[in-house]
Amino acid sequence: MEVSLRRSPLATRPADLLAVGVHEGQKLSGAALALDRATRGAVRAVLAAGDFRAKPDDTALLYPKGVRAKRVLLVGMGPRAGSGPAQTAAAAARAAREARELGAKSLAVAVHEGDAPSEQEALAIGEGLVLGHYRHTAYRRDGKPPVARAEALASGSVAKTAALSLARGAVRGEAVCLARDLANTPSQDLVPDRLAARAREVAKAVGAKATVLDVPAMERLGMGCVLAVGRGSANPPRFIVLDKAPTIAPPKGARPAPVVVVGKGVTFDTGGYSLKPREGMGKMKYDMSGAAAVIGLFAASATLELPFRLVGLVPSAENMVSGGAVKPGDVVRALDGTTVEITNTDAEGRLLLADALGYAKRFEPGTVVDLATLTGAIAIALGRAAAGLFTRDDALAAELVAAGEAAGERLWRMPLWDGYLAEMKGETADLVNSNEKREGGSCTAAAFLGHFARGLRWAHLDIASTAWTHGERADSPKGANAFGVRLLVRWLEALAAARA
Ligand code: BES
Ligand code: ZN
Ligand code: ZN
């Protein structure tokens, strides 16, 4: 979908669908008022009938006289007070989704506050249009024809910077869609080596370096945990390293340390010999959602100016059952030398992350953030409303929570008390990978990771509660939603601003 910003009165612009944002309340203004005038009161009539109240999820489809567009969609934006980029993005997403469902080939939108969108609004519109338009159609014969062209209309003069921001927003949206496509892909077609190939493509496109460690390379390094998880599969594990140099000079005298993001890349999780129940096992193709978020972040990094090096680490494996698979009771040695008794082969994500956190240290990072669909227990604790945030660093917690709020990707802080790690101490080996208790499952998993993150400024996001959407949302259909990409983009943006 091509996205652009154009100065044009909304009444005279031809389009298959014209979408106009309407705020709740007595007085019409901006685009809604202009539309009402052009159509001799069509907007007021719908509001007066009570069929459309301009609440955030309200829409109304009209076929009025007085505009050149084939149809008009009123998009509710809620009250004007407190409305910001998030509301603008949601309205743009809603418009793009309806356009797609209507089979519209061209879409024009006016969902911003004034005569022309501000930079922030333009960014939100670009991102929202692309996200709302997203469907995973690779495996369908009836994927509706997508909208070819989407324009944001401005009645006033358009600043060059706004046009650039719109394009930037669209690139970010596409990065999120790329991550969604990765996670939605059936595991048969996204084995570790294929995930590595996709990561390489993204790296190339954004000027980052990609290095992929194969089994012999991991053996040489001593990544016993990744190797153990991958051993049961015909599709061997990979360890993917993405590395992007700073894109702007740091302030004089400053040498900002690299930021490392780590994503769990289990392309399918059967549980291994600690086999999962059959119900819902198909969802475990999403067990590489953390990896997808990291790769999506690199795709979005084209829109970021960072004064520090950005490193992405993706340990990837398929957790399978076979004659060669790891068995409960086996003991492995992690990259940092810690020995781990694998008491439960289904607690594989923490094993992959253990080696990735060990590997992260070689970059002497300022901060490390990992994203992982790590535990079912996090959804028991938080429902689907938030991902779990675990860190010992209060400032880092505040940074990430704020970024999540701004992105519409909520985090809720969870504890990392010492007692949880005590539960993971082993008898045969230094640690066990599961204490075989359900209570506090997300916290003991995080504490296990904390052992391997010793000395790092580190946060862990357990995204098992949020990585895929169960019902439709304006900005995401059912399925993988690439949780984390937008959050990380905003977090890095804030970090860069603080250091610039
Ligand atoms: N990939 C799962 C976690 C998961 C479960 C993600 C449901 C999304 C939805 C992870 O590898 C796992 O199996 N964790 C176990 C840990 C247990 C064995 C200690 C779990 O959550 O049951
Ligand atoms: Zn598992
Ligand atoms: Zn898993």
Coordinates of C-alpha atoms and ligand atoms in Angstrom, one line a residue:
M1 CA 0.0 0.0 0.0
E2 CA 1.3 3.4 -1.0
V3 CA 0.9 6.1 1.6
S4 CA 1.1 9.8 1.0
L5 CA 0.1 13.2 2.3
R6 CA -1.7 15.6 -0.1
R7 CA -3.2 19.0 0.1
S8 CA -6.7 18.8 -1.2
P9 CA -10.2 19.8 -0.1
L10 CA -11.9 16.6 1.0
A11 CA -15.0 17.1 -1.1
T12 CA -13.3 17.2 -4.4
R13 CA -10.8 14.4 -3.9
P14 CA -11.8 11.2 -5.7
A15 CA -11.5 8.0 -3.7
D16 CA -13.2 4.7 -3.2
L17 CA -13.5 5.6 0.4
L18 CA -13.1 8.9 2.2
A19 CA -12.6 8.5 6.0
V20 CA -13.2 11.5 8.3
G21 CA -12.5 11.6 12.0
V22 CA -15.3 12.9 14.2
H23 CA -14.8 13.9 17.8
E24 CA -17.5 13.3 20.4
G25 CA -19.4 16.4 21.7
Q26 CA -21.6 19.2 20.6
K27 CA -19.6 21.1 18.0
L28 CA -18.3 19.8 14.7
S29 CA -14.9 21.1 13.7
G30 CA -12.1 20.6 11.2
A31 CA -12.6 17.9 8.6
A32 CA -15.9 16.8 10.1
L33 CA -17.3 20.3 9.8
A34 CA -16.0 20.6 6.2
L35 CA -17.6 17.3 5.3
D36 CA -20.9 18.3 6.9
R37 CA -20.9 21.6 4.9
A38 CA -20.1 19.9 1.6
T39 CA -22.8 17.3 2.1
R40 CA -25.4 19.7 3.4
G41 CA -25.6 18.3 6.9
A42 CA -24.9 14.6 6.4
V43 CA -22.7 14.3 9.5
R44 CA -25.1 16.2 11.7
A45 CA -28.0 14.0 10.5
V46 CA -26.2 10.8 11.4
L47 CA -25.3 12.2 14.8
A48 CA -28.8 13.5 15.4
A49 CA -30.3 10.1 14.6
G50 CA -28.1 8.7 17.3
D51 CA -26.7 6.0 15.0
F52 CA -23.1 7.2 15.4
R53 CA -21.9 8.9 18.6
A54 CA -18.2 9.3 17.6
K55 CA -17.0 7.1 20.4
P56 CA -13.6 5.5 19.7
D57 CA -14.9 2.3 18.1
D58 CA -17.9 3.8 16.3
T59 CA -18.0 4.0 12.5
A60 CA -20.8 5.0 10.1
L61 CA -20.8 4.4 6.3
L62 CA -22.5 7.1 4.2
Y63 CA -23.2 7.6 0.5
P64 CA -23.7 11.4 0.5
K65 CA -24.1 13.9 -2.3
G66 CA -21.5 16.7 -2.5
V67 CA -18.3 14.7 -2.4
R68 CA -16.4 13.0 -5.2
A69 CA -15.6 9.9 -3.1
K70 CA -17.7 6.8 -3.7
R71 CA -18.4 6.5 0.0
V72 CA -17.6 8.2 3.3
L73 CA -16.7 6.6 6.6
L74 CA -17.2 8.5 9.7
V75 CA -14.6 7.3 12.3
G76 CA -15.3 8.0 16.0
M77 CA -12.4 9.6 17.8
G78 CA -13.8 10.0 21.3
P79 CA -13.6 13.3 23.2
R80 CA -11.3 16.0 21.7
A81 CA -9.8 16.7 25.1
G82 CA -6.9 14.3 25.7
S83 CA -6.9 13.0 22.2
G84 CA -3.4 12.5 20.8
P85 CA -1.3 10.4 18.4
A86 CA -2.7 7.1 19.8
Q87 CA -6.3 8.1 18.9
T88 CA -5.1 9.4 15.5
A89 CA -3.3 6.1 14.8
A90 CA -6.4 4.1 15.9
A91 CA -8.7 6.1 13.7
A92 CA -6.4 5.7 10.7
A93 CA -6.1 1.9 11.4
R94 CA -9.9 1.6 11.6
A95 CA -10.2 3.4 8.2
A96 CA -7.7 1.2 6.5
R97 CA -9.3 -1.9 7.8
E98 CA -12.8 -0.9 6.6
A99 CA -11.4 0.1 3.3
R100 CA -9.9 -3.3 2.9
E101 CA -13.1 -5.0 3.9
L102 CA -15.1 -2.9 1.4
G103 CA -12.6 -3.8 -1.3
A104 CA -11.8 -0.1 -1.8
K105 CA -8.7 0.4 -4.0
S106 CA -8.1 4.0 -2.9
L107 CA -8.5 5.5 0.5
A108 CA -8.4 9.2 1.6
V109 CA -8.3 10.0 5.3
A110 CA -8.7 13.2 7.3
V111 CA -8.4 12.2 10.9
H112 CA -6.1 14.9 12.3
E113 CA -7.0 17.9 14.4
G114 CA -6.1 21.0 12.3
D115 CA -5.8 22.0 8.6
A116 CA -2.8 19.7 8.2
P117 CA -1.4 17.0 10.5
S118 CA 1.4 17.9 12.8
E119 CA 4.6 15.7 12.6
Q120 CA 3.4 13.5 15.5
E121 CA -0.1 13.1 13.9
A122 CA 1.4 12.4 10.5
L123 CA 3.6 9.7 12.0
A124 CA 0.6 8.2 13.7
I125 CA -1.5 8.2 10.5
G126 CA 1.3 6.5 8.5
E127 CA 1.7 3.8 11.1
G128 CA -2.0 3.4 11.7
L129 CA -2.9 3.1 8.0
V130 CA -0.4 0.3 7.4
L131 CA -1.3 -1.6 10.6
G132 CA -5.1 -1.4 10.0
H133 CA -4.6 -2.7 6.5
Y134 CA -2.6 -5.7 7.6
R135 CA -3.8 -9.3 7.0
H136 CA -1.8 -12.4 6.9
T137 CA -2.9 -13.7 3.4
A138 CA 0.1 -15.7 2.3
Y139 CA -1.8 -19.0 2.6
R140 CA -5.3 -17.9 1.5
R141 CA -6.8 -17.9 -2.0
D142 CA -9.4 -15.4 -1.0
G143 CA -7.3 -12.6 0.5
K144 CA -9.4 -9.6 -0.4
P145 CA -7.6 -7.2 -2.9
P146 CA -5.6 -4.8 -0.8
V147 CA -6.0 -1.0 -0.8
A148 CA -3.4 0.2 -3.4
R149 CA -3.3 3.8 -2.3
A150 CA -3.9 5.6 0.9
E151 CA -3.7 9.4 1.2
A152 CA -3.9 11.6 4.2
L153 CA -5.7 14.8 3.2
A154 CA -4.8 18.2 4.5
S155 CA -6.9 21.3 3.8
G156 CA -4.1 23.7 4.7
S157 CA -0.5 23.9 3.7
V158 CA 1.6 20.8 4.3
A159 CA 5.0 21.0 6.0
K160 CA 7.7 19.0 4.3
T161 CA 8.5 17.5 7.7
A162 CA 4.9 16.2 8.0
A163 CA 5.2 14.4 4.7
L164 CA 8.4 12.8 5.9
S165 CA 6.9 11.8 9.2
L166 CA 4.0 10.1 7.4
A167 CA 6.4 8.1 5.4
R168 CA 8.4 7.2 8.5
G169 CA 5.2 6.1 10.2
A170 CA 4.4 3.9 7.3
V171 CA 7.9 2.3 7.5
R172 CA 7.4 1.6 11.2
G173 CA 4.0 0.1 10.4
E174 CA 5.6 -2.2 7.7
A175 CA 8.2 -3.3 10.3
V176 CA 5.4 -4.3 12.6
C177 CA 3.7 -6.2 9.7
L178 CA 6.9 -8.0 8.9
A179 CA 7.2 -9.2 12.5
R180 CA 3.5 -10.3 12.3
D181 CA 4.1 -12.2 9.1
L182 CA 7.1 -14.0 10.6
A183 CA 5.1 -15.0 13.7
N184 CA 2.0 -16.0 11.7
T185 CA 4.0 -18.2 9.3
P186 CA 3.4 -21.9 9.9
S187 CA 6.5 -23.5 11.6
Q188 CA 7.0 -25.9 8.6
D189 CA 8.0 -22.8 6.6
L190 CA 9.9 -20.9 9.3
V191 CA 12.5 -23.3 10.7
P192 CA 15.5 -21.7 12.5
D193 CA 17.6 -21.5 9.3
R194 CA 14.8 -19.8 7.5
L195 CA 14.3 -17.3 10.3
A196 CA 18.0 -16.6 10.0
A197 CA 17.7 -16.0 6.3
R198 CA 14.8 -13.5 6.9
A199 CA 16.9 -11.7 9.6
R200 CA 19.7 -11.4 7.1
E201 CA 17.4 -9.8 4.5
V202 CA 16.2 -7.3 7.1
A203 CA 19.8 -6.5 8.2
K204 CA 20.9 -5.9 4.7
A205 CA 18.0 -3.6 4.0
V206 CA 18.9 -1.4 7.0
G207 CA 22.6 -1.5 6.8
A208 CA 23.2 -3.8 9.8
K209 CA 25.6 -6.7 9.9
A210 CA 24.1 -10.2 10.3
T211 CA 26.1 -13.2 11.6
V212 CA 24.5 -16.6 11.9
L213 CA 26.1 -19.2 14.1
D214 CA 25.5 -22.8 13.1
V215 CA 25.9 -25.9 15.2
P216 CA 29.6 -26.3 14.9
A217 CA 30.1 -22.6 15.7
M218 CA 27.9 -22.9 18.8
E219 CA 29.8 -26.1 19.8
R220 CA 33.1 -24.2 19.6
L221 CA 31.7 -21.4 21.8
G222 CA 30.1 -23.8 24.3
M223 CA 26.4 -22.8 23.9
G224 CA 25.3 -26.0 25.5
C225 CA 21.8 -24.8 26.3
V226 CA 20.8 -23.7 22.7
L227 CA 22.3 -27.0 21.4
A228 CA 20.3 -29.0 23.9
V229 CA 17.0 -27.5 22.9
G230 CA 17.7 -27.9 19.2
R231 CA 19.0 -31.4 19.4
G232 CA 15.7 -33.2 18.8
S233 CA 14.9 -31.5 15.6
A234 CA 15.8 -32.3 12.0
N235 CA 16.0 -28.5 11.6
P236 CA 19.1 -27.5 13.5
P237 CA 19.3 -24.5 15.8
R238 CA 20.8 -21.2 14.8
F239 CA 22.1 -18.2 16.8
I240 CA 21.4 -15.0 14.9
V241 CA 23.4 -11.8 15.7
L242 CA 22.3 -8.5 14.2
D243 CA 24.6 -5.5 14.7
K244 CA 23.9 -1.9 13.6
A245 CA 26.5 0.8 14.2
P246 CA 25.4 4.2 15.6
T247 CA 23.7 6.4 12.9
I248 CA 24.4 9.7 14.5
A249 CA 27.4 11.1 16.4
P250 CA 27.1 11.0 20.2
P251 CA 27.3 14.2 22.1
K252 CA 30.9 15.4 22.6
G253 CA 32.9 13.3 25.0
A254 CA 30.1 10.7 25.4
R255 CA 30.6 7.1 24.4
P256 CA 27.1 5.6 24.8
A257 CA 27.3 1.8 25.3
P258 CA 25.5 -0.6 23.0
V259 CA 21.9 -1.6 23.5
V260 CA 21.3 -5.3 23.1
V261 CA 17.8 -6.7 22.5
V262 CA 17.3 -10.5 22.7
G263 CA 14.3 -12.4 21.3
K264 CA 13.3 -16.0 22.0
G265 CA 13.1 -17.8 18.7
V266 CA 11.5 -21.2 19.3
T267 CA 10.0 -21.8 15.8
F268 CA 7.8 -24.5 17.3
D269 CA 7.4 -25.7 20.9
T270 CA 6.1 -29.2 21.2
G271 CA 7.4 -29.2 24.8
G272 CA 9.8 -32.0 23.8
Y273 CA 9.6 -35.2 26.0
S274 CA 7.8 -33.1 28.6
L275 CA 5.2 -33.0 25.8
K276 CA 2.5 -30.3 25.7
P277 CA -1.2 -31.3 25.7
R278 CA -2.7 -31.4 22.3
E279 CA -5.1 -28.5 22.9
G280 CA -3.8 -25.4 21.4
M281 CA -0.4 -26.8 20.5
G282 CA -0.7 -25.2 17.1
K283 CA -0.4 -21.8 18.8
M284 CA 3.2 -22.7 19.6
K285 CA 4.2 -21.6 16.1
Y286 CA 4.0 -18.2 17.8
D287 CA 6.8 -19.2 20.2
M288 CA 9.3 -17.1 18.2
S289 CA 7.3 -13.8 18.7
G290 CA 10.2 -12.4 20.7
A291 CA 12.5 -13.1 17.8
A292 CA 10.0 -11.5 15.4
A293 CA 9.9 -8.4 17.6
V294 CA 13.7 -8.1 17.5
I295 CA 13.8 -8.5 13.7
G296 CA 10.9 -6.1 13.3
L297 CA 12.7 -3.6 15.5
F298 CA 15.7 -3.8 13.1
A299 CA 13.4 -3.2 10.2
A300 CA 12.0 -0.1 12.0
S301 CA 15.5 1.1 12.9
A302 CA 15.6 2.7 9.4
T303 CA 13.4 5.4 11.0
L304 CA 15.6 5.9 14.1
E305 CA 18.7 8.0 14.6
L306 CA 20.7 6.3 17.3
P307 CA 23.9 7.5 18.9
F308 CA 24.7 4.0 20.1
R309 CA 25.3 0.6 18.6
L310 CA 22.2 -1.6 18.4
V311 CA 22.6 -5.4 18.7
G312 CA 19.9 -8.0 18.3
L313 CA 20.4 -11.6 19.5
V314 CA 18.0 -14.4 18.4
P315 CA 18.7 -17.9 19.7
S316 CA 16.5 -20.1 17.5
A317 CA 15.6 -23.7 17.8
E318 CA 12.7 -26.1 17.2
N319 CA 11.7 -28.0 20.4
M320 CA 10.9 -31.5 19.2
V321 CA 10.7 -35.1 20.3
S322 CA 13.1 -37.6 18.6
G323 CA 15.6 -40.3 19.4
G324 CA 18.2 -37.6 19.7
A325 CA 16.2 -35.2 21.7
V326 CA 17.2 -33.9 25.2
K327 CA 15.6 -35.8 28.0
P328 CA 14.4 -34.8 31.5
G329 CA 17.4 -35.3 33.8
D330 CA 20.0 -34.4 31.2
V331 CA 22.6 -31.9 32.4
V332 CA 24.0 -29.2 30.1
R333 CA 26.6 -26.5 30.4
A334 CA 25.6 -22.9 29.5
L335 CA 28.0 -20.5 27.7
D336 CA 28.9 -18.9 31.0
G337 CA 29.8 -22.2 32.6
T338 CA 26.7 -22.7 34.7
T339 CA 25.5 -26.3 34.7
V340 CA 21.7 -26.8 34.3
E341 CA 19.7 -30.0 34.9
I342 CA 16.9 -30.0 32.4
T343 CA 14.1 -31.2 34.7
N344 CA 11.4 -30.1 32.1
T345 CA 12.1 -30.0 28.4
D346 CA 9.2 -27.7 27.9
A347 CA 11.0 -24.9 29.9
E348 CA 13.2 -24.4 26.8
G349 CA 12.9 -20.7 26.3
R350 CA 14.9 -19.9 29.4
L351 CA 17.7 -22.2 28.2
L352 CA 18.0 -20.4 24.9
L353 CA 18.0 -17.0 26.7
A354 CA 20.6 -18.2 29.2
D355 CA 23.2 -18.6 26.4
A356 CA 22.0 -15.4 24.7
L357 CA 22.4 -13.4 27.9
G358 CA 25.9 -14.9 28.3
Y359 CA 26.7 -13.9 24.7
A360 CA 25.3 -10.4 25.3
K361 CA 28.2 -9.6 27.7
R362 CA 30.8 -9.6 25.0
F363 CA 29.3 -6.3 23.7
E364 CA 29.7 -4.6 27.1
P365 CA 26.1 -3.3 26.7
G366 CA 24.6 -0.4 28.6
T367 CA 21.3 -2.1 28.6
V368 CA 19.9 -5.5 27.6
V369 CA 16.2 -6.2 27.1
D370 CA 14.9 -9.6 26.3
L371 CA 11.4 -10.5 24.9
A372 CA 10.1 -14.0 25.2
T373 CA 6.9 -16.0 25.1
L374 CA 8.3 -17.5 28.2
T375 CA 5.5 -18.8 30.5
G376 CA 1.9 -19.6 30.3
A377 CA 1.8 -18.4 33.9
I378 CA 2.1 -14.7 32.9
A379 CA -1.3 -14.9 31.3
I380 CA -2.7 -16.4 34.4
A381 CA -1.3 -13.5 36.4
L382 CA -2.1 -10.6 34.1
G383 CA -4.6 -11.8 31.6
R384 CA -4.1 -10.5 28.1
A385 CA -3.9 -6.8 29.2
A386 CA -0.2 -6.5 29.7
A387 CA 3.1 -8.3 29.3
G388 CA 5.2 -9.0 32.4
L389 CA 8.2 -6.7 33.1
F390 CA 11.0 -8.0 35.3
T391 CA 14.0 -5.9 36.2
R392 CA 16.0 -4.9 39.2
D393 CA 16.6 -1.5 37.8
D394 CA 13.8 1.0 38.7
A395 CA 14.9 3.6 36.1
L396 CA 14.8 1.0 33.4
A397 CA 11.4 -0.1 34.5
A398 CA 10.1 3.4 34.3
E399 CA 11.6 3.9 30.8
L400 CA 10.0 0.7 29.5
V401 CA 6.6 1.3 31.2
A402 CA 6.4 4.8 29.7
A403 CA 7.4 3.5 26.2
G404 CA 4.8 0.8 26.5
E405 CA 2.0 3.3 27.4
A406 CA 2.9 5.5 24.5
A407 CA 2.9 2.6 22.1
G408 CA -0.3 1.1 23.4
E409 CA 1.7 -2.0 24.5
R410 CA 1.2 -2.2 28.2
L411 CA 3.8 -3.6 30.6
W412 CA 3.2 -4.5 34.3
R413 CA 6.1 -4.8 36.6
M414 CA 6.6 -8.2 38.4
P415 CA 9.0 -9.1 41.2
L416 CA 12.5 -10.6 41.0
W417 CA 13.0 -11.4 44.6
D418 CA 16.0 -13.6 45.6
G419 CA 13.7 -16.3 46.9
Y420 CA 12.6 -17.2 43.4
L421 CA 16.2 -18.0 42.3
A422 CA 16.6 -20.1 45.5
E423 CA 13.8 -22.3 44.1
M424 CA 15.8 -22.9 40.9
K425 CA 19.0 -24.2 42.7
G426 CA 19.8 -27.7 41.7
E427 CA 21.2 -30.8 43.4
T428 CA 22.8 -32.6 40.5
A429 CA 23.7 -29.3 38.7
D430 CA 24.0 -25.7 39.7
L431 CA 20.5 -24.9 38.5
V432 CA 17.3 -26.7 37.4
N433 CA 15.4 -25.2 34.5
S434 CA 12.1 -25.9 36.2
N435 CA 11.2 -26.4 39.8
E436 CA 8.1 -28.4 38.8
K437 CA 5.8 -26.1 40.7
R438 CA 3.1 -24.0 39.1
E439 CA 3.1 -21.2 41.7
G440 CA 5.0 -18.1 40.6
G441 CA 6.0 -19.8 37.3
S442 CA 6.7 -16.5 35.5
C443 CA 8.8 -15.2 38.5
T444 CA 10.9 -18.3 38.9
A445 CA 11.5 -18.3 35.1
A446 CA 12.6 -14.6 35.3
A447 CA 14.9 -15.4 38.3
F448 CA 16.5 -18.1 36.3
L449 CA 17.3 -15.6 33.5
G450 CA 18.5 -13.1 36.2
H451 CA 21.2 -15.5 37.1
F452 CA 22.6 -15.3 33.6
A453 CA 22.1 -11.5 33.4
R454 CA 24.3 -10.9 36.5
G455 CA 26.1 -7.6 36.3
L456 CA 24.0 -6.4 33.3
R457 CA 21.5 -3.5 33.3
W458 CA 18.8 -5.9 32.2
A459 CA 15.0 -6.3 31.7
H460 CA 12.9 -9.3 30.7
L461 CA 9.6 -8.9 29.0
D462 CA 7.4 -12.1 29.3
I463 CA 5.1 -11.6 26.3
A464 CA 3.3 -14.9 26.4
S465 CA 0.2 -13.0 27.5
T466 CA 0.2 -10.5 24.6
A467 CA 2.0 -11.9 21.6
W468 CA -1.1 -12.8 19.7
T469 CA -4.5 -11.3 19.6
H470 CA -7.5 -13.5 20.3
G471 CA -10.2 -11.3 18.8
E472 CA -10.1 -8.5 16.2
R473 CA -8.7 -5.1 17.2
A474 CA -8.8 -2.0 15.1
D475 CA -5.0 -2.2 14.6
S476 CA -4.6 -6.0 14.6
P477 CA -6.6 -8.9 13.3
K478 CA -6.6 -12.2 15.1
G479 CA -3.1 -13.8 15.3
A480 CA 0.4 -12.5 15.9
N481 CA 0.4 -8.8 16.6
A482 CA 4.2 -8.2 16.9
F483 CA 3.9 -6.9 20.5
G484 CA 7.1 -5.2 21.4
V485 CA 8.2 -3.6 18.2
R486 CA 6.4 -0.3 18.8
L487 CA 7.4 -0.3 22.4
L488 CA 11.1 -0.8 21.7
V489 CA 11.0 1.9 18.9
R490 CA 9.6 4.4 21.4
W491 CA 12.0 3.3 24.1
L492 CA 15.0 3.7 21.8
E493 CA 13.8 7.0 20.6
A494 CA 13.6 8.3 24.1
L495 CA 17.0 6.9 25.0
A496 CA 18.5 8.6 21.9
A497 CA 16.9 11.9 22.9
A498 CA 18.2 11.6 26.4
R499 CA 21.7 11.0 25.1
A500 CA 21.7 13.5 22.3
Ligands
BES1 N1 6.4 -21.4 25.1 C1 5.9 -21.8 26.4 C2 5.2 -20.7 27.1 C3 3.8 -20.4 26.5 C4 2.7 -21.0 27.0 C5 3.7 -19.3 25.7 C6 1.5 -20.6 26.5 C7 2.5 -18.9 25.2 C8 1.4 -19.6 25.6 C9 7.2 -22.2 27.2 O1 8.2 -22.7 26.5 C10 6.7 -23.2 28.2 O2 6.3 -24.2 27.8 N2 6.7 -22.8 29.5 C11 6.2 -23.7 30.5 C12 7.2 -23.6 31.7 C13 7.0 -24.7 32.6 C14 7.4 -26.1 32.0 C15 8.0 -24.5 33.8 C16 4.8 -23.3 30.9 O3 4.5 -22.1 30.8 O4 4.0 -24.2 31.2
ZN2 ZN 8.0 -24.8 26.3
ZN3 ZN 8.4 -22.1 24.5

